[in-house]
Tab-separated table of C-alpha atoms and ligand atoms in Angstrom:
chain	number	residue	atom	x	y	z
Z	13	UNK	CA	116.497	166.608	149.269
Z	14	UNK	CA	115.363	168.824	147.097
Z	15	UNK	CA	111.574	169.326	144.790
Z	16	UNK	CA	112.296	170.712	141.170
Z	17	UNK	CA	109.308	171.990	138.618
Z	18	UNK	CA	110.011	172.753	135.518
Z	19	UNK	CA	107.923	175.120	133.480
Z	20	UNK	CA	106.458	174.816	130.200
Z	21	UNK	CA	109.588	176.355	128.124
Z	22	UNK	CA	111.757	174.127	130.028
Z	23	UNK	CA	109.421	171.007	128.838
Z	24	UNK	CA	108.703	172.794	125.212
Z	25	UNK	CA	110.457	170.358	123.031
Z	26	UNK	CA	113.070	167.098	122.927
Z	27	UNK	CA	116.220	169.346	123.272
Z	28	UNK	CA	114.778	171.317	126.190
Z	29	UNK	CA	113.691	168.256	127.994
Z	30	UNK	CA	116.941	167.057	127.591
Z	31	UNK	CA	118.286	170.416	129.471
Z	32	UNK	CA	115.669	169.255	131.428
Z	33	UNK	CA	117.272	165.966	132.154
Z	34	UNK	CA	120.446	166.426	132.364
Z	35	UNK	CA	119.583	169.172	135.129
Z	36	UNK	CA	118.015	166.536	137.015
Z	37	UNK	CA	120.903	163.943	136.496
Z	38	UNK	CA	123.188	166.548	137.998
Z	39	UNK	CA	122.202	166.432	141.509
Z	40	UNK	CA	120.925	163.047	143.048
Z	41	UNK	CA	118.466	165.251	145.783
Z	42	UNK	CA	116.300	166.100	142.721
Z	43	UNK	CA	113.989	163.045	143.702
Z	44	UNK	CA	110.948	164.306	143.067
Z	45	UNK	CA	110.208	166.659	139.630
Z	46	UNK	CA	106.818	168.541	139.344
Z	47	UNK	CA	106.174	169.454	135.653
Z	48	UNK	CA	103.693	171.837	133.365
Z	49	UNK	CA	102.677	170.957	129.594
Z	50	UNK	CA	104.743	171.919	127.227
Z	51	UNK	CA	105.143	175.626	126.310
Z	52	UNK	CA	105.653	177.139	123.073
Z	53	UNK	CA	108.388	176.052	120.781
Z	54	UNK	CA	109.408	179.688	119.418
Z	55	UNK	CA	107.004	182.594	119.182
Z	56	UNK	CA	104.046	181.591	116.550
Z	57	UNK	CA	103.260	178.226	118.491
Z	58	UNK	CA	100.318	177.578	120.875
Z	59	UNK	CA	100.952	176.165	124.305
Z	60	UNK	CA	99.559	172.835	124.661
Z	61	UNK	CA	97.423	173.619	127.812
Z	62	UNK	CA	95.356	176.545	125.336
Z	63	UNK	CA	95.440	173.950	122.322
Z	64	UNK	CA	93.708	171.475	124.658
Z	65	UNK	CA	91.230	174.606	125.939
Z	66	UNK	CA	90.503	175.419	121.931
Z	67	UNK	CA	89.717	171.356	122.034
Z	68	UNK	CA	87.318	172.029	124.794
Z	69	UNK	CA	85.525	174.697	123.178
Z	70	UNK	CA	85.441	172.623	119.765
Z	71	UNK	CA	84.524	169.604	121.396
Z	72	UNK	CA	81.273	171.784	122.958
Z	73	UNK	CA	80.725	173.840	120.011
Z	74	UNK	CA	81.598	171.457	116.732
Z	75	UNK	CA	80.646	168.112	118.877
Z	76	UNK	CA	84.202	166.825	118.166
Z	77	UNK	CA	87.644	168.067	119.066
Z	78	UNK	CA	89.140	165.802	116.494
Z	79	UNK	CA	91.202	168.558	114.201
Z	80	UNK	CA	92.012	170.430	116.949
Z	81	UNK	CA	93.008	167.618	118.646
Z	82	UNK	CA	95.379	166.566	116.219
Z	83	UNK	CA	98.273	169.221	117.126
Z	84	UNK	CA	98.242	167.986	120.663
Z	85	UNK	CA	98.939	164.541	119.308
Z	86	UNK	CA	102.193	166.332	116.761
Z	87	UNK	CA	103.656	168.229	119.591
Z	88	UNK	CA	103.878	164.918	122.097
Z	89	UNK	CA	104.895	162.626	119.042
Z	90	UNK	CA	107.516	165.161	117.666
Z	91	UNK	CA	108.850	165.242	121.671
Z	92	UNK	CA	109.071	161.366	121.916
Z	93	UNK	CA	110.672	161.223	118.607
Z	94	UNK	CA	113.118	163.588	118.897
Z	95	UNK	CA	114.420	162.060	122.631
Z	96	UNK	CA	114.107	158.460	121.126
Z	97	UNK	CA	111.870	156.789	123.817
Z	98	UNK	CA	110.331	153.848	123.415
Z	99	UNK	CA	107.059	154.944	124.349
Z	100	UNK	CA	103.640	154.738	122.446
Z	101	UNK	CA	100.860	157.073	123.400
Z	102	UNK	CA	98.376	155.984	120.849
Z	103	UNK	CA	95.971	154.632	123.652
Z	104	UNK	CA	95.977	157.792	125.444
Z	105	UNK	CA	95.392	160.117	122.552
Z	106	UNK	CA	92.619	158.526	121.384
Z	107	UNK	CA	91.277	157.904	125.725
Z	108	UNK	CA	91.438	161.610	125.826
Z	109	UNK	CA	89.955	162.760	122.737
Z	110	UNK	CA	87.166	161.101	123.585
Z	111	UNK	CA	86.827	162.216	126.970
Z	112	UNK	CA	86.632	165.399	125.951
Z	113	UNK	CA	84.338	164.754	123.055
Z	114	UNK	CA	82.068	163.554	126.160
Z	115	UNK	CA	82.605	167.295	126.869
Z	116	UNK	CA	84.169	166.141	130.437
Z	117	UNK	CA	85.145	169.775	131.731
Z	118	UNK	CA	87.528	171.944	130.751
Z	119	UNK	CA	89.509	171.358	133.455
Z	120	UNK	CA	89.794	167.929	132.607
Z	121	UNK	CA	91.013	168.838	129.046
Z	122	UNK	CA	93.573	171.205	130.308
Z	123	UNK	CA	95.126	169.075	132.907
Z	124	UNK	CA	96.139	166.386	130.305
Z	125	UNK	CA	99.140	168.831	129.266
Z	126	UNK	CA	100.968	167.920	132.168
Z	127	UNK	CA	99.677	164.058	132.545
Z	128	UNK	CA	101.475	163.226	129.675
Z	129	UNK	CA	104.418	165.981	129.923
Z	130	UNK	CA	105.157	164.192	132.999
Z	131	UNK	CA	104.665	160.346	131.923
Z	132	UNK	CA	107.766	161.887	128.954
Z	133	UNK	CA	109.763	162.987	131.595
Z	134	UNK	CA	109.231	159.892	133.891
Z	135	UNK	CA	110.467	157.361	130.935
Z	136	UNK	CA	113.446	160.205	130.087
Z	137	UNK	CA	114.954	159.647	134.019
Z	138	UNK	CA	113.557	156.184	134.286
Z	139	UNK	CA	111.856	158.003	137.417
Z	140	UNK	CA	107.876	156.490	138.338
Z	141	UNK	CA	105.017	158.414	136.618
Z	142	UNK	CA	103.258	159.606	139.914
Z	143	UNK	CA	99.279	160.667	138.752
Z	144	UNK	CA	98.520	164.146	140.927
Z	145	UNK	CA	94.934	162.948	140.864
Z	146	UNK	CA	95.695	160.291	143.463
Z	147	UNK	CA	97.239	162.707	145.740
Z	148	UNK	CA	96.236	166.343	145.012
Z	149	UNK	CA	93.192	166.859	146.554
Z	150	UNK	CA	90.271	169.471	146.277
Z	151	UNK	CA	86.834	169.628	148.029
Z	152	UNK	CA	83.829	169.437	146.051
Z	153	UNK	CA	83.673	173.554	146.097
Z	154	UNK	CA	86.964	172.930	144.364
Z	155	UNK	CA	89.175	174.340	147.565
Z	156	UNK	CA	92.652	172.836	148.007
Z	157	UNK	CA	92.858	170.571	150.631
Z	158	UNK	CA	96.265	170.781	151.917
Z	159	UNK	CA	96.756	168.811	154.413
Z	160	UNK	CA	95.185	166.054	152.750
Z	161	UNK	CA	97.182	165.918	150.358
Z	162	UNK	CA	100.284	165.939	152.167
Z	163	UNK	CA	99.358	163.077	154.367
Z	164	UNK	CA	98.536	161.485	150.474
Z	165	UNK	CA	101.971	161.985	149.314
Z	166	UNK	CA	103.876	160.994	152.481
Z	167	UNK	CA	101.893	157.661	152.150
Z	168	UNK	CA	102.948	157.163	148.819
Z	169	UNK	CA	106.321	158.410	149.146
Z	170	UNK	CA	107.705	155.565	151.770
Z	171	UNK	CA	107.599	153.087	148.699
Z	172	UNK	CA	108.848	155.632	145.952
Z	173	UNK	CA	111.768	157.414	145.938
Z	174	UNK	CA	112.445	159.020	142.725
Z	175	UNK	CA	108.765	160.155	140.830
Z	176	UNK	CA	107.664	162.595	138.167
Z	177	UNK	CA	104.559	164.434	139.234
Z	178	UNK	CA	102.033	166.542	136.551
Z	179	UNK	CA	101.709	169.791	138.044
Z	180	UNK	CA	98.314	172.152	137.592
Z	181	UNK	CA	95.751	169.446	138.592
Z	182	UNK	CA	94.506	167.053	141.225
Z	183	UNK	CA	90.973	165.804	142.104
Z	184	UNK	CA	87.705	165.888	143.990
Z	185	UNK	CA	86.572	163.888	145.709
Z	186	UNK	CA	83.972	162.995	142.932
Z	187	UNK	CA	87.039	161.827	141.135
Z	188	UNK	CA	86.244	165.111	138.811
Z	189	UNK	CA	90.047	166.458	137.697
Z	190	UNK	CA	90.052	170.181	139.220
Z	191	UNK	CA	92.850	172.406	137.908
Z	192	UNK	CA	94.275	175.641	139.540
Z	193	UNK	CA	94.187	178.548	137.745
Z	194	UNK	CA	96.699	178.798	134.881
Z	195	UNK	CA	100.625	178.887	136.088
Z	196	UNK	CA	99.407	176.676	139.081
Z	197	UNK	CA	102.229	174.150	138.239
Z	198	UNK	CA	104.458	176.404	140.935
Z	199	UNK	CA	101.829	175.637	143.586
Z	200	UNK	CA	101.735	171.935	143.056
Z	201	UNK	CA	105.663	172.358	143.223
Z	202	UNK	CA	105.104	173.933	146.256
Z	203	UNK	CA	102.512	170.978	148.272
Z	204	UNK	CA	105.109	168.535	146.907
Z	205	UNK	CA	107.766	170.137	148.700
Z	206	UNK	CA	106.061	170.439	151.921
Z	207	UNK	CA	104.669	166.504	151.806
Z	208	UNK	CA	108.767	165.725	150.677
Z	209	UNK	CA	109.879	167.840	153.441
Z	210	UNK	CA	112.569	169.652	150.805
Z	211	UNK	CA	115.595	171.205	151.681
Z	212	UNK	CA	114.876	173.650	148.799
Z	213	UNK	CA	112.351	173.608	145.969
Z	214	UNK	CA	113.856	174.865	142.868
Z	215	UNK	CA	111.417	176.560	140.847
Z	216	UNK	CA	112.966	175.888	137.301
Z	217	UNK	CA	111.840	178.557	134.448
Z	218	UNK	CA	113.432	180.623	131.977
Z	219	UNK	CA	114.696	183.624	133.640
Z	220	UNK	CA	117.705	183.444	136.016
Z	221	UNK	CA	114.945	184.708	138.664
Z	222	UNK	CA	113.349	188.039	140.015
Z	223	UNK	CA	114.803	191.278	138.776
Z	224	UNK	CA	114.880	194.493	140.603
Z	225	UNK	CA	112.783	196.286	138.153
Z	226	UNK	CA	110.691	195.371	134.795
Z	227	UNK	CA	113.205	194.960	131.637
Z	228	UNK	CA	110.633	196.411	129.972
Z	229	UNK	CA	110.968	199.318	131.560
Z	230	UNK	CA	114.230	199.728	133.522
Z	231	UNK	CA	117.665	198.886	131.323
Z	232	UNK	CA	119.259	195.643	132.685
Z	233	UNK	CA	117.908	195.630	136.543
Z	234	UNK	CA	120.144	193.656	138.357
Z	235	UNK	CA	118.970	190.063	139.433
Z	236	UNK	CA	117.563	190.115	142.813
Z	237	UNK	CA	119.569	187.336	144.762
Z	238	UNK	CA	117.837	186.715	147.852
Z	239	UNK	CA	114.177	188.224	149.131
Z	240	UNK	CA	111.671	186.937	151.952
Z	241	UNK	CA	107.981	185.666	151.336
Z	242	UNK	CA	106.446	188.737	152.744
Z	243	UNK	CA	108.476	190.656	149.843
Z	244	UNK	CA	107.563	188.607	146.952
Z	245	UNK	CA	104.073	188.980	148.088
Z	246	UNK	CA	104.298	192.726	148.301
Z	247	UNK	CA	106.408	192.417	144.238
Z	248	UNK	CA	103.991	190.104	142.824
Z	249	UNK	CA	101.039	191.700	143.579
Z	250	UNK	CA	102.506	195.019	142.086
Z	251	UNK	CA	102.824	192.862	138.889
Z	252	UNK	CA	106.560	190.868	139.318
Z	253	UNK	CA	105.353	187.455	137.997
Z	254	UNK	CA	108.146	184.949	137.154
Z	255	UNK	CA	105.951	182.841	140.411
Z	256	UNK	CA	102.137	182.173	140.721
Z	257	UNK	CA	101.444	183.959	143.800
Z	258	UNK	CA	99.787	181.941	145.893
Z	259	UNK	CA	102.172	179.025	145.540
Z	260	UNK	CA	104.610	180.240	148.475
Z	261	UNK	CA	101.489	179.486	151.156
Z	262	UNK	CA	102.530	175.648	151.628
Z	263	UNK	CA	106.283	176.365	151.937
Z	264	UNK	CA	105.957	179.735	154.025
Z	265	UNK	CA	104.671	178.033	156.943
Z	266	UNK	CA	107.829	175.541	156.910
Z	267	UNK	CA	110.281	177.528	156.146
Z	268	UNK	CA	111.101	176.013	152.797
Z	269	UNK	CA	112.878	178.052	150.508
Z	270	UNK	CA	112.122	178.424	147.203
Z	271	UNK	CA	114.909	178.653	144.306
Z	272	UNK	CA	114.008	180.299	140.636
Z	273	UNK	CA	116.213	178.574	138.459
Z	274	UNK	CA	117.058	178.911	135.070
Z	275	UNK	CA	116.864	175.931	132.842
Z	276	UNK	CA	118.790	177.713	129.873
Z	277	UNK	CA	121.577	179.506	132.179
Z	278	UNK	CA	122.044	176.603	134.879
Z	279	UNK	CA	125.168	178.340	136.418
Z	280	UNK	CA	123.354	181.163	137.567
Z	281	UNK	CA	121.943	180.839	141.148
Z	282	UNK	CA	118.862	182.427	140.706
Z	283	UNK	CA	116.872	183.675	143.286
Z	284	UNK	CA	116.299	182.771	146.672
Z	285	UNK	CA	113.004	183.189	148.386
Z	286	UNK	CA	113.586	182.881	151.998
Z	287	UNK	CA	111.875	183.366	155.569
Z	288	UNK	CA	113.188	186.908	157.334
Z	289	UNK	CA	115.537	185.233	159.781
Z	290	UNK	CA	117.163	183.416	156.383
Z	291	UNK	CA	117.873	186.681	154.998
Z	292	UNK	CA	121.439	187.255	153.074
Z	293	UNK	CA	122.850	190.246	154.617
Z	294	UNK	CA	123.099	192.520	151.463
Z	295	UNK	CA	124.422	196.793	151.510
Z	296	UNK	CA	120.820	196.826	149.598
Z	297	UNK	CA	118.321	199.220	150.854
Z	298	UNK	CA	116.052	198.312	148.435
Z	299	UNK	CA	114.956	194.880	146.943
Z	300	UNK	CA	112.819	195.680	144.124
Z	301	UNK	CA	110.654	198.117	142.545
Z	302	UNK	CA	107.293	196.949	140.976
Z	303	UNK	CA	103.907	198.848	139.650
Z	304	UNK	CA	100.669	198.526	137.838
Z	305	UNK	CA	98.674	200.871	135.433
Z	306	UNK	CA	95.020	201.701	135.573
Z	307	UNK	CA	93.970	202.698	138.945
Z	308	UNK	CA	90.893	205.425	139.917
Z	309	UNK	CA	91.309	207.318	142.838
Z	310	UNK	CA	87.872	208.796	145.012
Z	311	UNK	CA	89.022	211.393	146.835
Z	312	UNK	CA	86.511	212.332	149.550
Z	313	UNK	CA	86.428	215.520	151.719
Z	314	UNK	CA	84.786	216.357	154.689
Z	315	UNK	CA	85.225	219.282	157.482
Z	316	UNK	CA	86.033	217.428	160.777
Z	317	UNK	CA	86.138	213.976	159.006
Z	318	UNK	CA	88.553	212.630	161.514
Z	319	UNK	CA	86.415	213.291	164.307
Z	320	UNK	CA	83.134	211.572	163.351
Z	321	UNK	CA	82.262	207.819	164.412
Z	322	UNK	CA	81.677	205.391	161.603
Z	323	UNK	CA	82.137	207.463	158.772
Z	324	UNK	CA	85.021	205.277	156.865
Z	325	UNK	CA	82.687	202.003	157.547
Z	326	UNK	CA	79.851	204.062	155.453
Z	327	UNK	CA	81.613	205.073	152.568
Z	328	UNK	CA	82.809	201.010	152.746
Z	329	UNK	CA	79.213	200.017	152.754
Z	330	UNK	CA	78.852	201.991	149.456
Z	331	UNK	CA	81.710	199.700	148.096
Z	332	UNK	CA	80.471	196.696	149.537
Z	333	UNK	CA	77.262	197.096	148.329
Z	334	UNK	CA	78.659	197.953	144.749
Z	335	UNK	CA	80.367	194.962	145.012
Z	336	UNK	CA	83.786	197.151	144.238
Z	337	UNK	CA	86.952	195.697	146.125
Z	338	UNK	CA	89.497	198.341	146.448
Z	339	UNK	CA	93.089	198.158	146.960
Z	340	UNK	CA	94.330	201.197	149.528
Z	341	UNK	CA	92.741	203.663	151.447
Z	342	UNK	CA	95.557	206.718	152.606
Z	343	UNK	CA	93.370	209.116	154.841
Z	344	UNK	CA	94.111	213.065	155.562
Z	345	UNK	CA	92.679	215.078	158.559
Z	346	UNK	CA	89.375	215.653	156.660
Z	347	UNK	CA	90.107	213.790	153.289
Z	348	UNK	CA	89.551	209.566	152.404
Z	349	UNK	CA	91.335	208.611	149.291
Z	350	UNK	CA	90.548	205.097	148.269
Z	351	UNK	CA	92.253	203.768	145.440
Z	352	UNK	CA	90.420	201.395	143.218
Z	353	UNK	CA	91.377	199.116	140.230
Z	354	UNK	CA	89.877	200.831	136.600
Z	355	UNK	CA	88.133	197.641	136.027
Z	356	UNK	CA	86.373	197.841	139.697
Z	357	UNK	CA	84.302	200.736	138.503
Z	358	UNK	CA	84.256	201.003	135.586
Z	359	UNK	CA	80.631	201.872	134.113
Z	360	UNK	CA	79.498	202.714	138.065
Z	361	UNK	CA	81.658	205.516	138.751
Z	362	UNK	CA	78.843	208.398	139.130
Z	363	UNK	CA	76.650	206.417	140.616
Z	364	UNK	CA	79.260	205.596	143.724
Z	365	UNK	CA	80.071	209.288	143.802
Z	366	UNK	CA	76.208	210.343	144.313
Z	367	UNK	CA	76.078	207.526	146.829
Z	368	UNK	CA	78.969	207.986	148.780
Z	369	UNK	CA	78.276	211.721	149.293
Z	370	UNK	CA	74.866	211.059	150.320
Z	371	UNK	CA	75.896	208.211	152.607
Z	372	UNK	CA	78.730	210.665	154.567
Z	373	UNK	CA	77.110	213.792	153.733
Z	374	UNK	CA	80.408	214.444	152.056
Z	375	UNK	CA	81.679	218.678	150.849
Z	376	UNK	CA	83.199	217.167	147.854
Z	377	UNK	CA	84.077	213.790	146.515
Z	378	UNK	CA	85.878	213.796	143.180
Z	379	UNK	CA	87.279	211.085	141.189
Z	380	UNK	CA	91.083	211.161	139.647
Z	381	UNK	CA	91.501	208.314	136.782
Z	382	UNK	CA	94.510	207.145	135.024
Z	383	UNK	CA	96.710	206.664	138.043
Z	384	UNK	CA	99.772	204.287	138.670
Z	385	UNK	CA	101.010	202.756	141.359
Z	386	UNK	CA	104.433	201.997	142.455
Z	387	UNK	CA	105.846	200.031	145.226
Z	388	UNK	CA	109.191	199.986	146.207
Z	389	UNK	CA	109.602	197.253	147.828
Z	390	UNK	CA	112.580	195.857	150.968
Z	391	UNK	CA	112.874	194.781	154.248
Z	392	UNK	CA	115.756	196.831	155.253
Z	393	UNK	CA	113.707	200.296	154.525
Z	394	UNK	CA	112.693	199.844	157.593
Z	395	UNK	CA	116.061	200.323	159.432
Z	396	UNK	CA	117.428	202.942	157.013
Z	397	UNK	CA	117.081	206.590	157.558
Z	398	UNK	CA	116.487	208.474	154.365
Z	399	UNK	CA	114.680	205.855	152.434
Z	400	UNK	CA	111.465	207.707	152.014
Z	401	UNK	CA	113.932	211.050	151.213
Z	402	UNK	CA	115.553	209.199	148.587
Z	403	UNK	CA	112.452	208.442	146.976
Z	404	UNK	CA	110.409	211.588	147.196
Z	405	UNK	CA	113.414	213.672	145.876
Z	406	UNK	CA	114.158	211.174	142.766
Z	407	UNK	CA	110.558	212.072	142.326
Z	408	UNK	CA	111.022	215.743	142.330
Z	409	UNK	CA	114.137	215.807	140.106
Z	410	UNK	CA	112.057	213.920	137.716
Z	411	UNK	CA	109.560	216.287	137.598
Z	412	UNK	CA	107.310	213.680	138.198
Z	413	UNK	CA	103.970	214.633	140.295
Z	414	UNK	CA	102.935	212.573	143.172
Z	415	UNK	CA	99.510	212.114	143.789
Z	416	UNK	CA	99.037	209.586	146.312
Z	417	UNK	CA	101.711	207.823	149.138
Z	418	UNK	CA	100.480	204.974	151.052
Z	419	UNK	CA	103.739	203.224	153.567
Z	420	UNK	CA	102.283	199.682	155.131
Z	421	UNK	CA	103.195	200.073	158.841
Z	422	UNK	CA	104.883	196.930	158.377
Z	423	UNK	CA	107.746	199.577	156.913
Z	424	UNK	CA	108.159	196.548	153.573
Z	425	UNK	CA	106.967	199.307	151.132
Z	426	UNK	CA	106.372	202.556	150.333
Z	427	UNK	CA	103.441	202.671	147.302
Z	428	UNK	CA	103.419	205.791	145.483
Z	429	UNK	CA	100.401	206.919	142.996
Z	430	UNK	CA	101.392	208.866	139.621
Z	431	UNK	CA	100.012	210.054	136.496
Z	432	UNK	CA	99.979	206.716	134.054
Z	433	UNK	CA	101.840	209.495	131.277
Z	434	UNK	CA	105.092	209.384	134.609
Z	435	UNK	CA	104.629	205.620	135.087
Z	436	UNK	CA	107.894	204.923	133.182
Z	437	UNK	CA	110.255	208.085	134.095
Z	438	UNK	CA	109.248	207.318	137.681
Z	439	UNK	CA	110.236	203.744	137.627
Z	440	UNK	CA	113.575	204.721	135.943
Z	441	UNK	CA	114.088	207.509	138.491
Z	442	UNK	CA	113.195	205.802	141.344
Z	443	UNK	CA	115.253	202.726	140.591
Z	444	UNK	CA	118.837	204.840	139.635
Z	445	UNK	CA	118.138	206.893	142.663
Z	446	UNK	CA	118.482	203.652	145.026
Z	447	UNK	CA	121.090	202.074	143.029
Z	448	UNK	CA	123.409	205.001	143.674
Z	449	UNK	CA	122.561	205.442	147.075
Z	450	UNK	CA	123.515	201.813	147.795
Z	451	UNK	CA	127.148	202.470	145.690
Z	452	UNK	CA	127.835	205.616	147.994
Z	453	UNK	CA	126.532	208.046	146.094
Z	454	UNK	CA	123.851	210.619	147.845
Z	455	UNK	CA	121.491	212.352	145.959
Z	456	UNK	CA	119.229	213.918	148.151
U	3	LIG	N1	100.167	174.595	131.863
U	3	LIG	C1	99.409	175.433	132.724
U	3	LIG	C2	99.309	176.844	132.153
U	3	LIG	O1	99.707	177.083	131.033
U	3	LIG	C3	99.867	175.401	134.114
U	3	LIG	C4	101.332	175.649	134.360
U	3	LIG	O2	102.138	175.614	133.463
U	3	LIG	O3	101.698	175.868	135.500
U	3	LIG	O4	98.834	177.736	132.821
């Protein structure tokens, strides 16, 4: 059996839903479909989840959401139109224009996107209109709960077999709507598949899946067919994002594997997300090669660093107390380098420099901005000789300075730092390096 959720593009307009349909028709596993609001039609349109935000803020601001309100009401009518349903949403426009002229929540406003996205789809496939609000549960602090919500679904389930479930919400136990942050359609994919105990959940967008390197920034990457959790993780918080990231966590633990599809290129296969021991065997050494701009580096030096007791959990108490979360921390015999996000420190950066070298008594603590940092990203570095040499010497020939490594002892990555002004070449180098390696060709 399989879970499909289709994105906003997919659900944009009456042709697209169509796709949409006719996707679904295809395969009689697709039982249960998880969808988002639609998306935008071509590039000067407004999704419908941030026109129903702007109606929100109107609603608070202006007292009435009414103009705003009315493009919601033209995108959903144009849809229904244009796939001929017999279908009347009068009563719930005017239900939820005035709920949110009640000034409900925002979450509330947003999460009607994909209530009546879905109740389109469900009278499309002549599937049942599931609500998530009766079984996507949150906690009054507005945590997920889980397991909850699977036994909810299971229940409900036995006496459906074919639904259509809005994605991006459920509720707590006030009966409040709570929303996940925005692209959280994927994760309510993902606790559907778990409760339906999928073979597969296809996550349906419109890209035929993960790509080895930003398009942006790399010439047509290849597709990346197959890749574990633990390596999307590692891509995705490096900046791949065709997937929210936290919606593998209900699958992981099950094994489920998760299928990007593409709704506009259906013959492609996409790609797989997998456990380890479901790996494809592949002549890859790498899988992918992500990065991120804007990093600060504090470099901190000390004679005999590496000798003294407690001296790393001081310069974290500075950070701690800063409230400054930082994202690696490569150490030398007497250096500490921690690497921190721009935006962590923005505005406090002397003042953690002063306190750090009072707090470790430090020789010199400097601070290096507009760094980048790269992660190349595969399980079978780890078993490969000549990975890191591959790497390091694409580096070189690229003239490209490196001025921080960091490799996980897990082996899944190496994460190098550059200058922001070799963000680009390095990508580029680092990513023809490895693709003529794997055809054969050595380099180093
Ligand atoms: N419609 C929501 C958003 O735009 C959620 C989703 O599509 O997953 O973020």
């Amino acid at each position: 059996m399989l879970v499909c959720k289709f994105g906003g593009t997919s659900m944009a307009n009456a042709e697209t839903i169509s796709k949409v349909a006719e996707i679904v028709n295809s395969d009689p596993d697709r039982r249960y479909v998880v969808v988002s609001a639609p998306g935008k039609r071509d590039a000067s349109d407004t999704k419908v989840t941030d026109l129903l935000y702007q109606c929100f803020n109107d609603a608070v601001s202006k007292g009435s959401c009414h103009e705003s309100f009315k493009l919601v009401r033209e995108h959903f009518d144009a849809i229904i139109k244009g796939l001929n349903l017999d279908l009347d949403f009068s009563e719930d426009y005017d239900e939820i224009e005035e709920n949110i002229n009640k000034s409900t929540t925002a979450d509330y406003a947003a999460s009607r996107g994909e209530y009546l996205s879905a109740k389109i789809l469900a009278a499309k496939l002549g599937y049942v209109f599931l609500d998530a609000a009766r079984v996507v549960k949150f906690n009054e602090e507005g945590e997920l709960q889980l397991h909850y919500s699977l036994d909810l679904f299971r229940n409900v389930m036995e006496n459906i077999e074919r639904a259509v479930i809005p994605g991006f919400y459920g509720t707590k136990p006030s009966g409040e709507i709570k929303t996940f942050t925005r692209g959280g359609s994927d994760i309510s994919g993902a606790i559907i598949a778990r409760a339906a105990k999928a073979d597969v959940y296809e996550n349906w967008t419109d890209v035929d899946g993960f790509l080895r390197a930003d398009p942006r920034i790399v010439q047509k990457p290849e597709l990346i067919d197959c890749l574990t959790y633990r390596e999307l993780r590692e891509l995705a918080y490096m900046g791949a994002n065709v997937l929210h990231p936290e919606s593998i966590f209900p699958v992981r633990s099950v094994g489920i594997p998760i299928n990007i599809r593409n709704t506009f290129n259906p013959d492609s296969k996409g790609t797989m997300i997998v456990a380890p021991n479901k790996r494809l065997d592949s002549k890859r050494i790498i899988t992918g090669i992500a990065g991120q701009k804007g990093f600060t580096v504090i470099l901190i030096e000390k004679a005999m660093m590496n000798s003294e007791v407690g001296f790393a959990r001081k310069v974290m108490s500075v950070l701690e107390y800063e409230n400054i979360s930082f994202e690696h921390m490569p150490s030398g015999i007497d250096t500490l380098s921690i690497v921190i996000r721009d935006e962590q420190i923005q505005n406090k950066m002397q003042k953690v420099v002063d306190k750090i070298r009072d707090a470790v008594n430090a020789d010199n603590v400097e601070i290096h901005s507009g760094l980048s940092l790269i992660a190349t990203v595969g399980h079978n570095m780890a078993s490969r000789h000549g990975t890191a040499a591959t790497l390091f010497s694409a580096l070189a020939k690229a003239n490209i300075n490196v001025r921080m490594i960091d490799q996980g002892s897990s082996e899944l990555n190496i994460i190098v730092g550059v200058d922001t002004y070799d963000y680009e070449k390095a990508i580029n180098a680092i990513y023809h390096a490895f693709m003529e390696a794997e055809n054969g060709i050595s380099i180093y």
